[in-house]
PDB file of C-alpha atoms in Angstrom:
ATOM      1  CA  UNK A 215      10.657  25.732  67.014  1.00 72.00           C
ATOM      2  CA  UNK A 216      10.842  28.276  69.425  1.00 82.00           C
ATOM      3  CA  UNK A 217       9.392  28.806  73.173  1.00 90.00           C
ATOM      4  CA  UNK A 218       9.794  31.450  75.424  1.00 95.00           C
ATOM      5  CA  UNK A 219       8.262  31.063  79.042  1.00 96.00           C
ATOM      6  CA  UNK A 220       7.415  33.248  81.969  1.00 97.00           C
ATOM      7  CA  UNK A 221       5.670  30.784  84.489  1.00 95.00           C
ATOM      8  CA  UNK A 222       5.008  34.377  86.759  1.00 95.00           C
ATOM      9  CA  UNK A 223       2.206  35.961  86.008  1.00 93.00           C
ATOM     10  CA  UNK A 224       2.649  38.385  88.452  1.00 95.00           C
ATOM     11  CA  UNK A 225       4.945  39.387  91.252  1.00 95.00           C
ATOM     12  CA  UNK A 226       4.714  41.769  94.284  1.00 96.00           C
ATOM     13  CA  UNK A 227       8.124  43.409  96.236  1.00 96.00           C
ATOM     14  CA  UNK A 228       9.082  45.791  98.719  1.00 97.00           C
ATOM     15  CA  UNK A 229      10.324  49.023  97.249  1.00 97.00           C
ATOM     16  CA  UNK A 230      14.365  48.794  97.539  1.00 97.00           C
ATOM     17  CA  UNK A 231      14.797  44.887  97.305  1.00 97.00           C
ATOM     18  CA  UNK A 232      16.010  42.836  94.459  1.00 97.00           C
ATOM     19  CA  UNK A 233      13.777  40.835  91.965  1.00 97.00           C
ATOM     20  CA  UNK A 234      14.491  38.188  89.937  1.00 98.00           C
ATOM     21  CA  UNK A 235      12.244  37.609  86.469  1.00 98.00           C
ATOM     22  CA  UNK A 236      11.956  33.954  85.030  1.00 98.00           C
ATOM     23  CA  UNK A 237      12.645  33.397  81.455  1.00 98.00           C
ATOM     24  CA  UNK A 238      13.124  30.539  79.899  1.00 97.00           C
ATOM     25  CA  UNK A 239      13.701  29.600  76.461  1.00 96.00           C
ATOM     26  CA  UNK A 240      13.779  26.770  74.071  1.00 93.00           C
ATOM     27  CA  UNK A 241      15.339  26.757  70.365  1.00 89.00           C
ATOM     28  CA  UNK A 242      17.622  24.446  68.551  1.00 86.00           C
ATOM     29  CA  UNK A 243      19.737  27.565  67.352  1.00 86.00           C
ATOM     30  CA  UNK A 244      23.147  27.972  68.337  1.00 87.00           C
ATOM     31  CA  UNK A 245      22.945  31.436  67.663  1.00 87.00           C
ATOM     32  CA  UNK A 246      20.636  33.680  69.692  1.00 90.00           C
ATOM     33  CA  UNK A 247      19.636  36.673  71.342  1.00 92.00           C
ATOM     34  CA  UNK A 248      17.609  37.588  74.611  1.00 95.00           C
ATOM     35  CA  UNK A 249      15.731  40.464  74.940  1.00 96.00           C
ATOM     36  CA  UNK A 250      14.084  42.205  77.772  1.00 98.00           C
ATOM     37  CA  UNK A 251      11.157  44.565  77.327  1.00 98.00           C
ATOM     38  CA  UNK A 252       9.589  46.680  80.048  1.00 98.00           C
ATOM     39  CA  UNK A 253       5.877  48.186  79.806  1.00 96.00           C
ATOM     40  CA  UNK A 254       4.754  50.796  81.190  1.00 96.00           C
ATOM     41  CA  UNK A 255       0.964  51.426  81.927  1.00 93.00           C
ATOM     42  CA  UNK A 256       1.517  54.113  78.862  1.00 92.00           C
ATOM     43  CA  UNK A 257       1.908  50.906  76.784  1.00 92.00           C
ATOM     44  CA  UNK A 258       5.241  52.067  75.429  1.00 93.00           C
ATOM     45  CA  UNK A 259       7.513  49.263  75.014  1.00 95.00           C
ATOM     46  CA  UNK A 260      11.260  50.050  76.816  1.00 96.00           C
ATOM     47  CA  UNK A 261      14.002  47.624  75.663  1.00 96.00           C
ATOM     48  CA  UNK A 262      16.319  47.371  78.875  1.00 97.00           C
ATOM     49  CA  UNK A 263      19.090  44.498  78.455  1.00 97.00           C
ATOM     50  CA  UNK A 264      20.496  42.234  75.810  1.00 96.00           C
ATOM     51  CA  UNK A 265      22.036  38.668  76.263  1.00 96.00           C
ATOM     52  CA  UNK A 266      23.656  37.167  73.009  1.00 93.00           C
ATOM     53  CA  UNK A 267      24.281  33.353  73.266  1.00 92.00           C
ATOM     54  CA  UNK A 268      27.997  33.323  72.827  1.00 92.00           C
ATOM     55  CA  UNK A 269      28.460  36.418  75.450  1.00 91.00           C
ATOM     56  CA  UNK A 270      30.330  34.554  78.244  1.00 88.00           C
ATOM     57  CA  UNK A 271      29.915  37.241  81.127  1.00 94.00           C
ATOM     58  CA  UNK A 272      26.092  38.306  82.079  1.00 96.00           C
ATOM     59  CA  UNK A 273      25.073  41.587  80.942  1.00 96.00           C
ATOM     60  CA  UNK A 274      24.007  44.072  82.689  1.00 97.00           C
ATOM     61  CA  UNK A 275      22.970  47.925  82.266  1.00 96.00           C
ATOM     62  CA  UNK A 276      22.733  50.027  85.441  1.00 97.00           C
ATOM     63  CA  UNK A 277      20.554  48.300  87.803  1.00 97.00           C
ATOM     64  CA  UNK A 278      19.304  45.491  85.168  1.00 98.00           C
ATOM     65  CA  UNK A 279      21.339  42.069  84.751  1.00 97.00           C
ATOM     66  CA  UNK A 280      20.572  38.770  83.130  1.00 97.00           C
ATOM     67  CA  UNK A 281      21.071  35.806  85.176  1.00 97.00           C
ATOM     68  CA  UNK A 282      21.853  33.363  81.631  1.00 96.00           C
ATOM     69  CA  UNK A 283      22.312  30.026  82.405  1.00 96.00           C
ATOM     70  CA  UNK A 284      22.821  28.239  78.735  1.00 94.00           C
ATOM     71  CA  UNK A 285      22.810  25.129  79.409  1.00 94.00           C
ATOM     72  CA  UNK A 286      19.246  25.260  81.481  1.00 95.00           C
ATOM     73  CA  UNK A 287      18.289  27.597  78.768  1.00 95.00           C
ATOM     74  CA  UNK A 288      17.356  30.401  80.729  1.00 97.00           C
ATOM     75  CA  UNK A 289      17.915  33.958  80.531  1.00 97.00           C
ATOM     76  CA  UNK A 290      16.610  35.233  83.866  1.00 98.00           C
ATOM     77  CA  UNK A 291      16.110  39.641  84.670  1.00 98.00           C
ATOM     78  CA  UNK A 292      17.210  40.761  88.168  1.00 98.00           C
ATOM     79  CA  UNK A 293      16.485  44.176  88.899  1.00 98.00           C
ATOM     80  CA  UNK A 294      18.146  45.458  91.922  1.00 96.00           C
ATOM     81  CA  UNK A 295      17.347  47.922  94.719  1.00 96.00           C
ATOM     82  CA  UNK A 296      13.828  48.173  92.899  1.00 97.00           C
ATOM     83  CA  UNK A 297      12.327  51.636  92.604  1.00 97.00           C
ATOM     84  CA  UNK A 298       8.097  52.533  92.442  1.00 97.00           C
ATOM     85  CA  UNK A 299       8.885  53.200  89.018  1.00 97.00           C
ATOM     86  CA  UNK A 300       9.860  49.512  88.331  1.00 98.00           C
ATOM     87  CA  UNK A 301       6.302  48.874  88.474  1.00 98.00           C
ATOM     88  CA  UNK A 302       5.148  47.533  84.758  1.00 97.00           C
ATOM     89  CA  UNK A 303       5.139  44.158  82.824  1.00 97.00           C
ATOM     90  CA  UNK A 304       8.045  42.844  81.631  1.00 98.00           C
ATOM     91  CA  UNK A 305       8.242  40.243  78.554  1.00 97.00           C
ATOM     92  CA  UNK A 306      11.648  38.084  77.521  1.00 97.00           C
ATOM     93  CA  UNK A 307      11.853  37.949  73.679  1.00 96.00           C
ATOM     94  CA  UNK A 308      14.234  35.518  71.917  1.00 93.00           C
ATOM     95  CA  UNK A 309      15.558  35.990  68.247  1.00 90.00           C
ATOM     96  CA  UNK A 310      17.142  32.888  66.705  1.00 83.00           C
ATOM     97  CA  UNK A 311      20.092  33.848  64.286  1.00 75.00           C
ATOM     98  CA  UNK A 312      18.907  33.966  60.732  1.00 60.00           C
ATOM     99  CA  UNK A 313      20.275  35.456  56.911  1.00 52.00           C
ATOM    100  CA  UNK A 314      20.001  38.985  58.185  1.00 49.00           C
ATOM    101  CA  UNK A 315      16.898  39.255  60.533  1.00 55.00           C
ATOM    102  CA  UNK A 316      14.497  37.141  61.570  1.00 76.00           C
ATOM    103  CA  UNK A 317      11.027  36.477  64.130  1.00 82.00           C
ATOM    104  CA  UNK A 318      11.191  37.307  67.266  1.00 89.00           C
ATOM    105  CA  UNK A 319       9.108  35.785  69.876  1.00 90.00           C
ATOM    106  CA  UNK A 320       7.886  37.298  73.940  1.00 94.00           C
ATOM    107  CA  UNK A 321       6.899  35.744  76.733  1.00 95.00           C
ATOM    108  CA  UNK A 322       3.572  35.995  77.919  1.00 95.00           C
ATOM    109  CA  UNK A 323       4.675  38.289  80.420  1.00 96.00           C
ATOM    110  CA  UNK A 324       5.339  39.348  84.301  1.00 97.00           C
ATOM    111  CA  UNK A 325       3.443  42.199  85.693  1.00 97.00           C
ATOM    112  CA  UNK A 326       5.820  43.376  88.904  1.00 98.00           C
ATOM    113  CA  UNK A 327       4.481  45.621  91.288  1.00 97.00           C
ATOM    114  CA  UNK A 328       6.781  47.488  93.640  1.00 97.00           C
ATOM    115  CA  UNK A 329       5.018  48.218  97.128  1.00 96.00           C
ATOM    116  CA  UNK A 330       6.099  51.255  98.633  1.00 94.00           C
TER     117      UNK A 330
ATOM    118  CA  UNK B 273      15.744  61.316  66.658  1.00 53.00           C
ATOM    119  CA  UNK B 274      12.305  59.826  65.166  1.00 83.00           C
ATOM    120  CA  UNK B 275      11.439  57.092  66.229  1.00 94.00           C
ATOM    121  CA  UNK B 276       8.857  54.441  65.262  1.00 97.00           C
ATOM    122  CA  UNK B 277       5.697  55.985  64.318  1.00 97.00           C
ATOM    123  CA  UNK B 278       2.570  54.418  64.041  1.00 98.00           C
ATOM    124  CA  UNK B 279      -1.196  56.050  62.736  1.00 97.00           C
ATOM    125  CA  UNK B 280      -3.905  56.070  63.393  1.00 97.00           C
ATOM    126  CA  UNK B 281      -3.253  56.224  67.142  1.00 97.00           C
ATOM    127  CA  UNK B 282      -6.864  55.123  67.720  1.00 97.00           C
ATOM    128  CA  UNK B 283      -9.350  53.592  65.492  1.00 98.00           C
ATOM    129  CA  UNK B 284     -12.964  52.765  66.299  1.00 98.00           C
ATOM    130  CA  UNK B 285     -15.151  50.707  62.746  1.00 98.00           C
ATOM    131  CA  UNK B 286     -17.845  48.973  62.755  1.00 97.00           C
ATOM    132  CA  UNK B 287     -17.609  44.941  62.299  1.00 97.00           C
ATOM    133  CA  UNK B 288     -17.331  44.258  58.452  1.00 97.00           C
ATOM    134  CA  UNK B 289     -15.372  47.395  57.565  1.00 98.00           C
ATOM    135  CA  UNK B 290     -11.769  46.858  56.105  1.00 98.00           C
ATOM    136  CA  UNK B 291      -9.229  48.908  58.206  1.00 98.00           C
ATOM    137  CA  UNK B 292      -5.736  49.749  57.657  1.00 98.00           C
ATOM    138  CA  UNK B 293      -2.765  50.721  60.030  1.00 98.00           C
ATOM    139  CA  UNK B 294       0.634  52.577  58.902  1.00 98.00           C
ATOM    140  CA  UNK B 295       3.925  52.320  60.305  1.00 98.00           C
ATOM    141  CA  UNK B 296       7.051  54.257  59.774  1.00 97.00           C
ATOM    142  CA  UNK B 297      10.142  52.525  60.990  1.00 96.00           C
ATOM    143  CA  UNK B 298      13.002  53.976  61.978  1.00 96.00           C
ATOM    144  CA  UNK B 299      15.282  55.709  58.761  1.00 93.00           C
ATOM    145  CA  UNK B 300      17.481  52.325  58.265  1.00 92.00           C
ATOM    146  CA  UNK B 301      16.435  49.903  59.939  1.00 93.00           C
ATOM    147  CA  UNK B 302      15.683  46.537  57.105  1.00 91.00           C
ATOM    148  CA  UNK B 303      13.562  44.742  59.921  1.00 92.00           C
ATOM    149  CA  UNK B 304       9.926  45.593  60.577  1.00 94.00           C
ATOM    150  CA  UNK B 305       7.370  43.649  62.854  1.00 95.00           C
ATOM    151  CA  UNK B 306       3.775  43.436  63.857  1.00 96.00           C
ATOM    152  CA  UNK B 307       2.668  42.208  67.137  1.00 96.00           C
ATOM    153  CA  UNK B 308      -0.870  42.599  68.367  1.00 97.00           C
ATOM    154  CA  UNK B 309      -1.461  43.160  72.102  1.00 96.00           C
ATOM    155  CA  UNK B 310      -5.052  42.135  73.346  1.00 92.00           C
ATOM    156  CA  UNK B 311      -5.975  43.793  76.775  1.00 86.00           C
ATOM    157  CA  UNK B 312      -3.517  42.502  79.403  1.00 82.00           C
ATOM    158  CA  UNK B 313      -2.031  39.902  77.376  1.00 87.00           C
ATOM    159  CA  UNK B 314       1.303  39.126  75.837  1.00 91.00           C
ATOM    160  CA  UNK B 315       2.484  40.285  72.464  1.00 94.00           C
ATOM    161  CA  UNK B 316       1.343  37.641  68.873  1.00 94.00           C
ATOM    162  CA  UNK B 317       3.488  37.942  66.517  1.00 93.00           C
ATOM    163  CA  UNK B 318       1.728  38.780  62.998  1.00 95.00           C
ATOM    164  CA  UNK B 319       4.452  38.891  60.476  1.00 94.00           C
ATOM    165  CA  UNK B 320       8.198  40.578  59.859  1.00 92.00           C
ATOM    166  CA  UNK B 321       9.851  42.307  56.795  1.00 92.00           C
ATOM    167  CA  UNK B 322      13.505  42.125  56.090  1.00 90.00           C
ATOM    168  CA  UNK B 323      13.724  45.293  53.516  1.00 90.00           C
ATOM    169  CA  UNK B 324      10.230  44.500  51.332  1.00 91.00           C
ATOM    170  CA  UNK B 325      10.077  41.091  51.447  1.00 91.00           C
ATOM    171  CA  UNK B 326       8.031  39.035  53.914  1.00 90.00           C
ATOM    172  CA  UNK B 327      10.393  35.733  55.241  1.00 86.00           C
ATOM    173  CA  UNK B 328       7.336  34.556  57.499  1.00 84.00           C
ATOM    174  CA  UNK B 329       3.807  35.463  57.505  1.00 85.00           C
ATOM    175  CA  UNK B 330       2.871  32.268  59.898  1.00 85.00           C
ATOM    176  CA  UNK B 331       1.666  34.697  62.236  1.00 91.00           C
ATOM    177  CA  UNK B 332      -0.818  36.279  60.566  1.00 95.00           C
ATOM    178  CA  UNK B 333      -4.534  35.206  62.148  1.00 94.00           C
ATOM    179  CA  UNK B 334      -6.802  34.404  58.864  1.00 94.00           C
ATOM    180  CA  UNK B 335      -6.899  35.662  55.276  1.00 95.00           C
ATOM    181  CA  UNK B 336      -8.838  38.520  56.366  1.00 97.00           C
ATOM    182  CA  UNK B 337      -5.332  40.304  57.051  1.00 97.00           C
ATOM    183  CA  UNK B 338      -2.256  41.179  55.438  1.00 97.00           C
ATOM    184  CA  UNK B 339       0.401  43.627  55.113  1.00 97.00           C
ATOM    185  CA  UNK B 340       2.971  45.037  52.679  1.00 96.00           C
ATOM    186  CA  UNK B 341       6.214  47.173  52.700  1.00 96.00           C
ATOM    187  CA  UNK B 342       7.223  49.517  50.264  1.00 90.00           C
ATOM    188  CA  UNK B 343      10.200  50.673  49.206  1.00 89.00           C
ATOM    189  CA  UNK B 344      11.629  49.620  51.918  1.00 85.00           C
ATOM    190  CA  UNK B 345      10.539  51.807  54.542  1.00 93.00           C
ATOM    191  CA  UNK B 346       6.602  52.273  55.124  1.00 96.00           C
ATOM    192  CA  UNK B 347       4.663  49.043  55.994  1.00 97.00           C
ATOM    193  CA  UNK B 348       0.814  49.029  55.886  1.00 98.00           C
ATOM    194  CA  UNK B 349      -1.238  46.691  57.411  1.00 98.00           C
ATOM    195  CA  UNK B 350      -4.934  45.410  56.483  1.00 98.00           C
ATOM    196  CA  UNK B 351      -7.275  43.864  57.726  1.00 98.00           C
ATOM    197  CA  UNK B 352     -10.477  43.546  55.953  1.00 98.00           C
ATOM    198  CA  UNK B 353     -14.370  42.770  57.094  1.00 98.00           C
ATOM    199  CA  UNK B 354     -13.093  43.199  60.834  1.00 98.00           C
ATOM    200  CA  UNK B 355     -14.552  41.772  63.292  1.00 97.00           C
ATOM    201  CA  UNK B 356     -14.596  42.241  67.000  1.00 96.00           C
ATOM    202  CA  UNK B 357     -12.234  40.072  67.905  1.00 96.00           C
ATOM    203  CA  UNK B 358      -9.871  42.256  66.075  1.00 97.00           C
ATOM    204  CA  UNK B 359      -9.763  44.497  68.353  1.00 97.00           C
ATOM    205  CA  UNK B 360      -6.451  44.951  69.990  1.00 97.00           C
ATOM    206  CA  UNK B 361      -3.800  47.254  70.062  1.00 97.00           C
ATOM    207  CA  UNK B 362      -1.302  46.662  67.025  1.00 98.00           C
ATOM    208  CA  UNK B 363       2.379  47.079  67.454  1.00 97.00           C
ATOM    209  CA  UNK B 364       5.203  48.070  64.948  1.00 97.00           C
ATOM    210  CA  UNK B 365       8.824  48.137  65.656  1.00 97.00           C
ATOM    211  CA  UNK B 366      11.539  48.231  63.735  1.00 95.00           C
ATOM    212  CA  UNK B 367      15.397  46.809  63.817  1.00 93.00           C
ATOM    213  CA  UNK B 368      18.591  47.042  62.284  1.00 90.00           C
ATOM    214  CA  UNK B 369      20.036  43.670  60.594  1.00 82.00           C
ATOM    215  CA  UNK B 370      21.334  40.864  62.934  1.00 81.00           C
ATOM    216  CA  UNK B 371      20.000  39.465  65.753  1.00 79.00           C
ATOM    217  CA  UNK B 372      21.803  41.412  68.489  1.00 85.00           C
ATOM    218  CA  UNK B 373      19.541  44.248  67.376  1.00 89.00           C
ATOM    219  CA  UNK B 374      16.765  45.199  69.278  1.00 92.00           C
ATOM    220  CA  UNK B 375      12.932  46.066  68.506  1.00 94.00           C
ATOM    221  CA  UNK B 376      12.441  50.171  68.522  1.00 96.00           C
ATOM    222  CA  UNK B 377       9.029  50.023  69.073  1.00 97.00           C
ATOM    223  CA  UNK B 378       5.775  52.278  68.169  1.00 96.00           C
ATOM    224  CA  UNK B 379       3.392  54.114  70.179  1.00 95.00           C
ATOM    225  CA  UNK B 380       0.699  51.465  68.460  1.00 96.00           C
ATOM    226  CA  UNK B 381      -3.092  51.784  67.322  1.00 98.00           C
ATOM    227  CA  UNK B 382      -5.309  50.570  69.214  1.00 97.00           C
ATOM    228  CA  UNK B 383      -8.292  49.009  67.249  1.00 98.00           C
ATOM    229  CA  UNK B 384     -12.009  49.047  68.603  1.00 98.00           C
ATOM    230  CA  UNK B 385     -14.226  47.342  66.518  1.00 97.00           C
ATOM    231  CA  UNK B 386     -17.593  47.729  67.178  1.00 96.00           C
TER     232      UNK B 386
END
């Protein structure tokens, strides 16, 4: 079955310093994919970074990486030199490989506020 | 481009009246999701389409709801004699095939039952 678990419910930092958001995951899948989500007070859901399970370098997209560590299963969202507007929740989501699509599971969720 | 789209935005009924939400994914995309998001809280998965067909309902809370996809675009979901526990905001999104694709997701309805 699969698990996906943020153990911080909610996280305060200075504006301008790095972050780092726990995810981990559990799944008996060799084939996978991590998701990040970011949301807004608007509600609107913002996909920001993908990890796939066979990627061997960590991705990253501007100021967004994923700290993956496979083999402690976890998939983990640093945000660097974080701005006011960084201020949201943020879920992990995990897809296991399947025929063509298949569930997809979040997090419960870390709400980050950025202090100014 | 369009994007998700989801209607009503907002929907207030009265406990025991059947409601029903609309989503229109993304033109090509064969995957299609429901999440609901209660105040403050993480997203449930409900259920997930791949082109009409429903792989995995598991999701879905009681009998009272359920949801179909036609012709491979436009899903709707139901849920009848709501009650106010129901009340949530429901999320669509959409995806193309494989699972490196990610969720393109609606603006949502949020449901008030009263």
């Amino acid at each position: 079955a699969q698990k996906i678990t943020q153990t911080q419910p909610g996280m305060f930092v200075q504006e301008k310093e790095a972050v780092t958001l726990d995810c981990t995951y559990d799944t008996s899948d060799q084939s996978y994919g991590l998701f990040w989500y970011k949301q807004p007070s608007s509600g609107e859901m913002i996909f920001l970074i993908y990890q796939g399970s066979y990627d061997e370098q960590n991705a990253t997209e501007g100021r967004y990486s994923l700290n993956f560590q496979k083999a402690r299963k976890s998939a983990n969202l640093v945000i660097s030199a974080s701005q006011l507007g960084d201020s949201a929740m943020y879920f992990c989501a995990m897809r296991n490989s399947g025929s063509s699509a298949s569930k997809i599971i979040f997090g419960s969720g870390t709400r980050l506020s950025i202090r100014p | 481009g369009a994007g998700v789209s989801q209607s009503p935005s907002n929907k207030v009924t009265e406990k025991g009246k059947d409601v029903e939400l609309r989503c229109d994914p993304i033109s090509g995309h064969t995957a299609l999701y429901w999440y609901r998001q209660s105040l403050g809280q993480g997203l449930e998965f409900l259920i997930y389409f791949q082109g009409n067909s429903a792989p995995d309902k598991s999701g879905l809370p009681s009998d009272r709801f359920s949801a179909e996809r036609t012709g491979g675009s436009v899903s709707t979901l139901t849920i009848q004699r709501t009650q106010q526990e129901d009340s949530a905001v429901y999320l669509c999104a959409s995806s193309l095939a494989g699972y490196n694709s990610p969720l393109h997701f609606g603006n949502g309805t949020r449901l008030t039952v009263t």
